[in-house]
XYZ file of C-alpha atoms in Angstrom:
673
model
C -22.340 119.066 164.178
C -20.740 122.268 165.812
C -18.356 119.771 167.765
C -17.300 118.075 164.528
C -16.736 121.197 162.534
C -14.597 122.540 165.425
C -12.692 119.523 165.506
C -12.285 119.418 161.312
C -10.638 123.049 162.008
C -8.542 122.454 164.280
C -7.519 119.111 162.551
C -6.486 120.992 159.345
C -4.725 123.656 161.199
C -2.351 120.863 162.321
C -3.618 120.436 166.021
C -5.049 117.337 167.081
C -7.837 116.777 169.966
C -10.326 114.013 171.047
C -14.023 115.020 171.498
C -13.440 115.038 175.477
C -10.341 117.894 174.864
C -13.216 119.427 172.467
C -16.217 119.479 174.991
C -13.307 121.141 177.629
C -12.050 123.692 175.596
C -15.793 124.660 174.451
C -16.721 124.841 177.913
C -13.534 126.894 178.661
C -14.421 129.190 175.535
C -17.646 130.004 176.907
C -16.218 131.160 180.347
C -13.159 133.234 178.471
C -15.327 134.888 176.590
C -17.547 135.879 179.989
C -14.274 137.100 181.475
C -13.287 138.985 177.964
C -9.623 138.365 178.661
C -7.105 139.518 175.926
C -4.516 136.912 177.170
C -5.650 133.154 178.046
C -3.236 130.928 179.725
C -4.810 127.469 180.626
C -3.828 125.772 183.663
C -4.768 122.219 181.900
C -2.656 122.680 178.898
C 0.416 120.301 178.592
C 2.350 123.298 176.843
C 3.470 126.758 178.773
C 1.074 128.225 175.737
C -0.776 131.851 176.145
C -3.302 132.602 173.737
C -3.320 136.462 172.231
C -6.902 137.156 171.166
C -7.719 139.604 168.984
C -9.187 141.653 171.668
C -5.648 141.968 172.979
C -4.579 142.804 169.300
C -6.904 145.836 169.599
C -5.284 147.236 172.550
C -2.617 148.802 170.429
C -1.267 149.716 167.169
C -1.034 146.496 165.815
C -0.241 147.378 162.050
C 1.356 144.063 161.399
C 2.478 141.017 163.246
C 5.773 142.355 164.539
C 3.848 144.722 166.380
C 1.151 142.657 168.082
C 3.611 141.832 170.822
C 3.612 145.072 172.408
C 1.373 144.540 175.716
C 2.652 140.698 175.807
C 5.456 139.953 178.542
C 6.339 136.845 177.204
C 7.749 138.618 174.276
C 10.438 141.354 174.398
C 10.133 143.944 171.068
C 13.296 145.804 170.041
C 14.160 148.037 167.045
C 16.957 146.347 164.728
C 18.765 149.494 163.456
C 18.282 153.158 163.202
C 17.380 153.371 159.526
C 14.312 150.886 158.409
C 12.294 151.089 161.724
C 12.120 147.084 161.384
C 11.184 145.747 165.203
C 12.808 142.467 166.331
C 11.147 140.014 168.762
C 13.116 137.944 171.540
C 11.516 135.187 173.395
C 13.840 133.901 176.504
C 16.186 136.320 175.223
C 16.895 134.696 171.908
C 16.203 136.625 168.821
C 13.540 135.587 166.071
C 15.616 132.892 164.255
C 15.718 130.815 167.197
C 11.604 130.940 167.512
C 10.070 128.638 165.089
C 7.170 131.226 163.483
C 4.555 129.384 161.871
C 1.422 130.080 160.266
C -1.693 128.274 160.818
C 1.058 125.802 161.654
C 3.250 125.957 158.542
C 6.726 127.667 158.922
C 6.459 131.110 157.600
C 9.129 133.686 158.572
C 12.362 131.716 157.939
C 15.298 131.872 155.776
C 15.345 135.126 153.603
C 12.392 136.424 155.448
C 13.913 136.435 158.859
C 14.807 140.276 158.737
C 11.632 141.635 157.539
C 8.880 138.932 157.678
C 7.165 139.750 160.689
C 6.059 143.335 158.820
C 4.687 141.043 155.855
C 1.327 139.861 158.000
C -1.237 143.065 158.508
C -2.434 142.893 161.947
C -6.237 142.775 161.034
C -5.420 139.551 159.078
C -4.715 137.896 162.843
C -7.649 135.974 164.536
C -5.088 135.023 167.462
C -1.727 134.231 168.320
C -0.478 130.923 170.136
C 2.967 131.570 172.261
C 4.760 128.614 173.131
C 7.780 129.088 175.504
C 10.650 126.555 175.295
C 11.173 123.258 172.926
C 8.047 123.061 170.712
C 6.135 120.269 169.145
C 7.963 117.759 166.561
C 4.817 117.705 164.540
C 5.989 121.106 163.554
C 9.740 120.267 162.742
C 13.165 120.129 164.391
C 14.227 124.058 163.989
C 12.259 125.755 167.298
C 14.875 126.253 170.275
C 13.437 128.972 172.590
C 9.779 128.515 171.345
C 7.319 128.816 168.827
C 4.521 131.656 167.838
C 1.909 130.504 165.808
C -0.739 132.857 164.140
C -3.949 131.833 163.004
C -5.697 134.237 160.371
C -9.327 134.797 160.519
C -11.064 131.945 158.910
C -13.662 132.458 155.999
C -16.240 130.600 158.068
C -15.949 132.723 160.846
C -15.837 135.963 159.196
C -18.043 139.226 158.918
C -19.324 140.365 155.445
C -17.292 143.657 155.243
C -14.210 145.162 157.562
C -12.599 148.661 156.917
C -9.814 149.805 158.909
C -7.886 153.010 158.253
C -4.708 154.245 160.406
C -2.589 157.194 160.301
C 0.305 158.750 162.416
C 2.257 161.514 163.200
C 5.372 159.866 161.238
C 3.543 160.154 158.198
C 2.257 156.334 158.090
C -0.991 155.502 156.606
C -2.654 152.501 156.291
C -6.006 150.902 154.608
C -7.527 147.347 155.421
C -10.428 146.068 153.575
C -12.168 142.352 154.107
C -14.574 140.901 151.607
C -16.010 137.683 153.198
C -18.614 135.602 151.102
C -20.426 132.224 152.019
C -20.925 130.796 149.028
C -22.843 127.734 150.354
C -23.241 125.469 153.520
C -19.906 124.200 152.464
C -17.984 126.997 150.845
C -16.779 130.325 152.199
C -14.156 132.870 150.965
C -12.401 135.714 152.291
C -10.397 138.609 150.371
C -7.753 140.525 152.082
C -6.269 143.739 150.892
C -3.700 145.487 152.829
C -1.826 148.791 151.540
C 0.489 151.098 153.448
C 2.670 154.067 153.125
C 5.062 156.614 154.398
C 5.571 159.424 152.124
C 7.309 162.357 154.443
C 10.759 162.694 155.472
C 11.453 162.436 159.290
C 14.483 163.443 161.003
C 13.700 163.950 164.759
C 17.174 163.805 166.202
C 18.704 165.927 163.465
C 21.391 163.856 162.092
C 20.554 163.977 158.389
C 19.276 160.504 158.172
C 15.689 159.677 157.942
C 14.341 158.178 161.051
C 12.114 156.057 159.756
C 12.039 154.927 155.774
C 9.605 155.976 153.309
C 7.896 152.990 151.461
C 4.749 151.605 150.667
C 3.392 148.071 150.402
C 0.540 146.104 148.902
C -0.655 142.957 150.540
C -3.728 140.651 148.886
C -4.806 137.191 150.390
C -7.328 135.056 149.012
C -8.898 132.553 151.206
C -11.242 129.468 150.338
C -12.841 127.164 152.980
C -14.411 123.893 152.551
C -15.938 121.929 155.327
C -18.620 118.824 155.067
C -19.634 117.526 158.366
C -21.657 114.912 156.705
C -18.671 113.329 154.868
C -15.489 114.209 157.245
C -13.922 116.250 154.975
C -12.438 119.832 155.480
C -9.753 121.870 153.501
C -8.397 125.426 153.306
C -6.509 126.931 150.135
C -4.682 130.230 150.234
C -3.308 132.465 147.660
C -1.254 135.588 148.923
C 0.937 138.614 147.086
C 2.994 140.916 148.703
C 5.185 143.721 147.613
C 7.199 145.852 149.727
C 9.481 148.582 149.388
C 11.607 150.841 151.546
C 13.844 153.601 151.104
C 15.858 155.093 153.936
C 19.297 156.825 154.388
C 20.323 160.582 154.250
C 17.823 162.948 153.942
C 18.869 164.634 150.544
C 19.195 161.037 148.975
C 17.914 160.427 146.090
C 17.929 157.068 144.740
C 17.488 157.844 140.903
C 20.775 159.970 141.104
C 22.664 158.723 143.967
C 21.996 154.750 144.188
C 25.404 153.023 144.563
C 27.415 156.303 144.651
C 29.045 158.263 147.256
C 27.282 161.434 146.947
C 24.778 160.738 149.765
C 24.245 157.283 151.770
C 20.899 155.711 150.739
C 19.448 152.312 150.881
C 16.695 150.737 149.296
C 15.015 147.379 150.053
C 12.282 145.680 147.595
C 10.664 142.828 148.567
C 8.495 140.580 146.476
C 6.310 137.707 147.710
C 4.089 135.047 146.452
C 2.596 132.136 148.761
C 0.300 129.283 148.181
C -0.785 126.738 150.964
C -3.589 124.168 150.999
C -4.668 121.849 153.818
C -6.984 118.861 153.708
C -8.223 116.837 156.411
C -10.467 113.812 157.219
C -11.935 112.674 160.329
C -13.166 108.829 159.940
C -16.870 108.694 160.473
C -16.756 105.346 162.323
C -13.857 106.235 164.516
C -14.252 109.943 165.481
C -11.092 110.098 167.312
C -8.874 109.070 163.813
C -8.092 111.611 161.410
C -5.595 112.536 158.831
C -4.277 115.926 157.642
C -1.989 116.822 154.702
C -0.379 120.430 154.637
C 1.325 121.888 151.465
C 2.992 125.293 150.838
C 4.912 127.180 148.142
C 6.588 130.390 148.364
C 8.200 132.602 146.204
C 10.317 135.331 148.499
C 12.447 137.701 146.241
C 14.739 140.676 147.471
C 16.796 143.424 145.750
C 18.497 145.470 148.079
C 21.673 147.718 148.652
C 22.800 149.390 151.780
C 25.066 152.338 150.953
C 27.815 150.492 148.769
C 26.716 147.067 150.187
C 24.813 145.434 147.530
C 22.580 142.032 149.104
C 19.959 140.150 147.175
C 18.523 136.903 147.858
C 15.604 134.829 146.299
C 14.317 132.000 148.449
C 12.357 129.345 146.779
C 10.299 127.071 149.255
C 8.302 123.888 149.525
C 6.815 122.559 152.539
C 4.540 119.522 153.069
C 3.655 117.966 156.136
C 1.286 114.443 156.108
C -0.170 113.867 160.068
C -2.008 110.819 161.203
C -3.712 111.259 164.729
C -5.608 108.369 166.820
C -5.907 106.720 170.403
C -4.729 103.767 171.870
C -7.528 101.729 173.529
C -9.015 105.049 175.303
C -8.847 108.651 174.763
C -6.226 108.904 177.929
C -3.550 107.563 175.099
C -3.222 109.611 171.943
C -0.333 109.784 169.308
C 0.174 111.677 166.207
C 2.546 110.708 163.746
C 3.626 111.977 160.120
C 6.205 112.468 157.403
C 7.532 115.570 156.384
C 9.352 117.123 153.276
C 11.042 120.617 152.820
C 12.770 122.155 149.760
C 14.541 125.754 149.892
C 16.447 127.138 146.680
C 18.559 130.232 147.806
C 19.842 132.388 145.227
C 22.024 134.925 147.206
C 24.496 137.432 146.536
C 26.731 139.420 148.930
C 28.628 142.466 147.476
C 28.428 140.018 144.110
C 29.813 137.199 145.754
C 27.797 134.353 144.889
C 26.748 132.376 148.074
C 23.712 130.510 146.748
C 22.597 126.910 147.856
C 19.988 124.179 147.906
C 18.812 122.648 151.195
C 16.088 119.976 151.181
C 15.351 117.592 154.320
C 13.097 114.654 154.826
C 11.736 113.561 157.937
C 9.162 111.060 160.556
C 7.810 111.858 163.669
C 5.781 110.277 166.389
C 4.187 112.128 169.404
C 2.386 110.196 172.428
C 0.360 112.147 174.768
C -0.821 110.799 178.021
C -3.525 112.658 179.584
C -5.359 112.124 182.925
C -8.103 114.746 182.597
C -7.280 117.807 184.891
C -4.305 116.122 187.183
C -1.333 114.795 185.231
C -0.072 114.602 181.472
C 2.885 114.509 179.528
C 3.952 114.307 175.575
C 6.754 112.335 174.412
C 7.864 113.486 171.217
C 10.811 112.558 168.680
C 11.379 113.165 165.082
C 14.114 111.721 162.650
C 15.360 113.825 159.798
C 17.577 113.582 156.947
C 18.906 116.776 155.527
C 21.550 117.160 152.854
C 23.497 119.496 154.627
C 22.765 119.105 158.334
C 23.090 115.592 157.817
C 20.855 112.693 159.641
C 19.734 113.622 163.229
C 17.152 112.523 166.037
C 15.057 115.636 167.640
C 13.722 114.335 171.092
C 11.081 116.739 173.109
C 8.969 116.433 176.385
C 6.483 118.223 178.022
C 5.207 117.271 181.494
C 2.163 119.029 183.251
C 0.831 118.213 186.817
C -2.011 120.060 188.930
C -0.819 119.577 192.771
C -3.902 121.013 193.714
C -6.823 123.613 192.629
C -6.219 126.030 189.958
C -2.501 125.503 190.052
C -0.090 123.712 187.544
C 3.573 122.829 187.353
C 5.386 122.461 183.991
C 8.413 121.023 182.776
C 9.846 120.846 179.116
C 13.065 119.647 177.614
C 14.056 119.511 173.853
C 16.776 119.760 170.982
C 16.666 122.181 168.046
C 19.138 122.178 165.120
C 19.222 124.555 162.451
C 21.051 126.059 159.351
C 22.019 129.682 160.473
C 21.500 132.116 157.476
C 23.845 134.427 158.736
C 23.610 137.299 156.168
C 19.465 137.192 156.188
C 19.656 137.153 159.823
C 22.161 140.190 160.144
C 21.009 142.434 157.615
C 21.088 145.485 159.728
C 24.994 145.170 159.799
C 25.090 145.869 156.193
C 24.308 149.388 156.924
C 27.665 149.768 158.804
C 31.295 150.008 157.397
C 32.000 146.598 159.094
C 33.734 144.284 156.863
C 32.241 140.600 156.976
C 34.292 137.565 158.072
C 33.515 134.165 158.018
C 36.589 132.360 159.677
C 35.388 129.027 159.256
C 35.734 127.181 155.966
C 34.881 123.202 156.951
C 31.194 123.813 157.150
C 28.532 122.959 154.807
C 26.425 126.481 155.508
C 28.555 129.507 154.528
C 31.412 127.272 156.043
C 30.031 126.841 158.878
C 28.311 124.120 161.162
C 24.572 123.688 161.929
C 24.017 125.487 165.225
C 22.263 122.634 167.794
C 20.890 123.677 171.247
C 18.993 122.029 174.059
C 16.373 123.825 175.819
C 15.162 123.079 179.531
C 12.003 124.717 181.324
C 10.058 124.867 184.499
C 6.825 126.839 185.334
C 4.329 127.320 187.832
C 1.128 128.933 187.803
C -1.360 129.624 190.392
C -4.793 131.300 190.043
C -6.036 132.707 193.154
C -8.523 135.371 194.987
C -6.987 138.446 196.235
C -8.876 140.939 198.216
C -12.142 139.475 197.024
C -10.592 139.849 193.230
C -9.087 137.346 190.673
C -5.278 137.070 190.474
C -2.626 134.729 189.138
C 1.025 134.609 189.655
C 3.044 132.275 187.142
C 6.954 131.780 187.463
C 9.327 130.511 184.842
C 12.869 129.330 184.390
C 14.249 128.078 181.021
C 17.689 127.579 180.132
C 19.058 127.112 176.715
C 22.461 125.615 176.192
C 24.084 125.724 172.681
C 26.641 122.665 171.802
C 27.354 124.385 168.801
C 26.325 128.334 167.660
C 27.247 130.459 164.630
C 28.450 133.209 166.614
C 28.283 137.047 165.124
C 31.173 138.823 166.728
C 30.587 142.248 167.197
C 32.949 142.210 170.403
C 36.258 142.120 168.487
C 36.345 145.239 166.417
C 34.115 148.095 165.421
C 35.237 147.832 162.331
C 34.401 143.999 161.723
C 31.603 141.304 162.411
C 33.188 138.060 162.649
C 31.071 134.818 161.792
C 32.339 131.408 163.338
C 31.551 128.409 165.230
C 31.353 128.546 168.990
C 34.435 127.435 170.312
C 33.702 127.674 173.997
C 30.249 128.002 175.986
C 27.015 129.808 175.089
C 23.808 129.838 177.034
C 20.773 131.705 177.991
C 18.647 132.092 181.107
C 15.651 133.383 181.435
C 13.621 134.029 184.438
C 10.371 135.634 184.396
C 7.721 136.611 187.193
C 4.276 137.477 186.550
C 1.439 138.981 188.564
C -1.706 139.571 187.387
C -4.742 141.203 189.366
C -8.545 142.632 188.760
C -8.304 145.800 190.309
C -11.916 146.232 190.306
C -14.577 145.549 187.697
C -13.239 145.912 184.421
C -10.200 147.299 185.660
C -7.250 145.203 185.289
C -3.233 145.233 185.856
C -0.538 142.876 184.568
C 2.898 143.257 185.506
C 5.868 141.014 184.676
C 9.648 141.083 186.098
C 12.276 139.681 183.561
C 15.577 138.584 184.590
C 18.159 137.392 181.405
C 21.768 135.793 182.029
C 23.012 135.206 178.776
C 26.489 134.963 177.761
C 28.992 133.642 174.834
C 32.734 132.790 174.706
C 33.903 135.080 171.818
C 37.477 135.337 170.370
C 38.075 138.256 172.673
C 36.751 136.692 175.890
C 33.385 136.051 177.307
C 30.660 138.631 177.370
C 27.036 139.150 178.122
C 24.867 139.216 174.947
C 25.624 142.781 173.498
C 21.723 144.510 173.352
C 20.074 142.599 175.640
C 19.404 144.483 179.119
C 19.869 141.886 181.991
C 16.757 143.295 183.707
C 13.100 144.356 182.320
C 10.223 145.466 184.040
C 6.580 145.515 182.084
C 3.214 146.799 183.265
C -0.089 147.269 181.503
C -3.222 148.387 182.925
C -6.596 148.466 181.223
C -9.973 149.514 181.894
C -13.514 149.503 179.628
C -16.978 150.987 180.671
C -20.154 149.084 180.617
C -21.579 148.551 176.962
C -24.720 151.060 176.457
C -28.047 150.025 175.199
C -26.824 152.072 172.035
C -23.832 149.457 172.043
C -21.339 152.065 172.975
C -18.348 151.519 174.856
C -15.056 153.124 176.359
C -11.473 151.325 176.400
C -8.487 152.650 177.902
C -5.042 150.786 177.649
C -1.643 151.589 178.718
C 1.708 149.862 178.874
C 4.827 150.531 180.818
C 8.324 149.085 179.646
C 11.575 149.945 182.003
C 14.580 148.115 180.488
C 17.629 148.104 182.287
C 21.610 149.015 180.849
C 22.559 147.122 178.368
C 26.100 145.819 176.684
C 27.100 147.768 173.599
C 29.352 146.280 170.565
C 32.645 147.457 171.511
C 33.595 151.173 169.703
C 36.864 151.476 172.181
C 39.259 151.779 169.312
C 37.179 154.142 167.244
C 38.285 157.977 167.744
C 36.886 159.611 171.087
C 34.153 161.280 168.983
C 32.895 158.053 167.450
C 32.807 155.940 170.709
C 29.866 154.775 172.520
C 29.925 153.869 176.337
C 30.355 150.653 177.313
C 26.909 150.148 178.421
C 23.729 152.061 177.463
C 21.631 154.183 180.344
C 18.350 152.274 181.339
C 15.089 153.775 180.129
C 11.343 154.081 180.745
C 8.777 153.821 177.589
C 5.103 154.320 177.750
C 2.106 153.756 175.197
C -1.444 154.324 175.789
C -4.564 154.233 173.668
C -8.280 155.311 174.049
C -10.869 153.245 171.953
C -14.425 154.425 171.524
C -16.780 151.800 170.136
C -19.472 153.957 168.785
C -21.782 150.768 168.043
C -21.488 147.523 167.064
C -20.324 148.394 163.465
C -17.824 151.458 164.273
C -15.319 152.280 166.615
C -12.851 154.888 166.713
C -9.115 154.853 168.364
C -6.974 157.173 169.135
C -3.285 156.521 170.611
C 0.423 157.478 171.384
C 3.644 155.542 171.617
C 6.737 156.543 173.733
C 4.831 159.095 175.254
C 7.647 160.471 177.609
C 9.549 161.293 174.436
C 12.583 158.709 175.222
C 15.049 158.598 172.232
C 18.622 157.512 171.701
C 20.044 160.784 170.524
C 23.356 159.122 169.352
C 21.842 156.584 167.160
C 24.416 156.816 164.379
C 27.772 156.635 164.570
C 30.044 158.424 162.130
C 26.731 160.412 160.457
C 29.304 162.812 159.235
C 30.732 160.514 156.991
C 29.149 157.584 156.084
C 31.385 156.209 154.265
C 34.278 156.595 156.451
C 35.586 153.655 158.774
C 33.427 154.152 161.757
C 30.116 154.470 160.357
C 27.492 152.200 162.168
C 23.438 152.411 162.155
C 23.029 148.882 163.911
C 23.823 150.084 167.535
C 20.496 150.523 168.973
C 19.111 150.393 172.265
C 16.149 152.510 172.288
C 13.759 154.504 170.136
C 14.859 157.007 167.568
C 11.638 158.188 166.079
C 10.572 159.749 169.765
C 6.893 160.602 170.397
C 4.389 159.143 167.916
C 0.448 159.836 167.816
C -1.807 157.884 166.041
C -5.800 157.321 165.581
C -7.687 155.167 163.191
C -11.356 153.545 162.803
C -12.905 150.430 162.208
C -16.137 149.797 160.419
C -17.646 146.703 160.212
C -20.887 145.076 158.329
C -22.223 141.931 160.026
């Protein structure tokens, strides 16, 4: 019974497993719970996937999805600009538009939501995050280039009756999360998630007369329903969500009621309203337990009204997505396949300084994925999909993943695949609106803002070895991935500090990523996690070949965690510290600016440290206290031309380090089980 329920849940989430897989994963789950690890990497899975558990998310102030990767070396986290406090993530050195970001295997952060969408999923809603490096599965679409991030929310069937979380910080950010869960019957369960946050105080730690973080507020409500019937083989999820987010930033003295779209004071407002509905239904054939069918549907309405100084940007996206998935075996469970059909519709109503660049995109596709799995030794996945898109045309997307276990506790992995996408150049680069740069699209013959679709191949090799070092558990992983662009929508900030140019790639563009991980249990309950990352990312621009701006070639990551034994009264202390060293970064050119408005060619290297202490008072109550950027490192010259924000040299987008500096926070979590 339990195995069937687990299988049904995985099926509707868009994942297909055999009963042998379920048995193996169930045993592994028991083992992992005993080890109580926050990050899990299996040496048996075919893809290079890291599972980020809820335990890991509690190690930092994960107020939303964008802030859930601070303790994970696979993802790089940076600020996108000096004003909005928005965190940008990168995988294999490429920004989030090249990552397929899904929620329960339905595409979520895409199109209009690329800039701020990661902040629209509260951290307390997340059950786990699956991070897959390299080409993703063809079941999920054709857009994945550098990898996939899939977020699984807390399921109504697994949730506790009540959860309360309160958070406050010295940058005047306050959050409240409440979860209500009710098991209506042995087949039905429902959850209500309510999230609210606000920042109410103006902060200017670097005395440039601009807010370091935006004022704002957000209300976010989700209602989830889960139906499961093990007797008939049916399972389904139904989800409703409403979100309203308001941000205000700019000069300290800016008053939107008085100064909006004037030159009195420079200011910006970004107001977003979003509604989401999704449903999943799955069925496992009772006489053929290895055969199943699932159907996913999702609708979203995203409406952003915004301005940045005198630049206006409004975008509304209405999307519909459906995916029909059928899974079965060929003769035996060593040979499995998944096939299906998928349809996507996107209507963009987009205005850039009152210029109408609206469009409608739609695509229909078919996919097939074959998996060979010879137990714990050798497996591979061969996938392909054919799609027809009204702007990208007809195209084929191949993907391959290979896994080989040469000896005990070791695994080699290889992956290769092709990705194709339409670049939403304005939505994805909104930080550049907060500058005096003139936007220019140099191409006119393409079907997406005059540009052609982006096409890239990704190849990767990975090796992992688990072993015993001085009597303690340890593991080492080496990854190398390369992305080659056949075409790219180049965002050129290297030609002039007064311009941003968009054009199709003429020449080469590539991204090489090398990562070395070493993890060690120092003593019982004391664990060390380290990583070194090297990036070689270059593009041919009009003015020459340059390394990717605002991308460090060298990064070093370290995390140490310690937890005490749980007392008879349920009390436990947990301590976490994360250190990031960032090498120098090439900065966008400011060479033609006056001397006082110039930046150096490269940024300095710097180090940041985050720490958190958690006191679990009992099984129902815990308190946490932490600090971000303990060393108080700040980029002092975060804004160019701040004394004349309506002049020719104003730019808030050249950000390589924190702006706010040291920030303390605290909170509590209360549960009724």
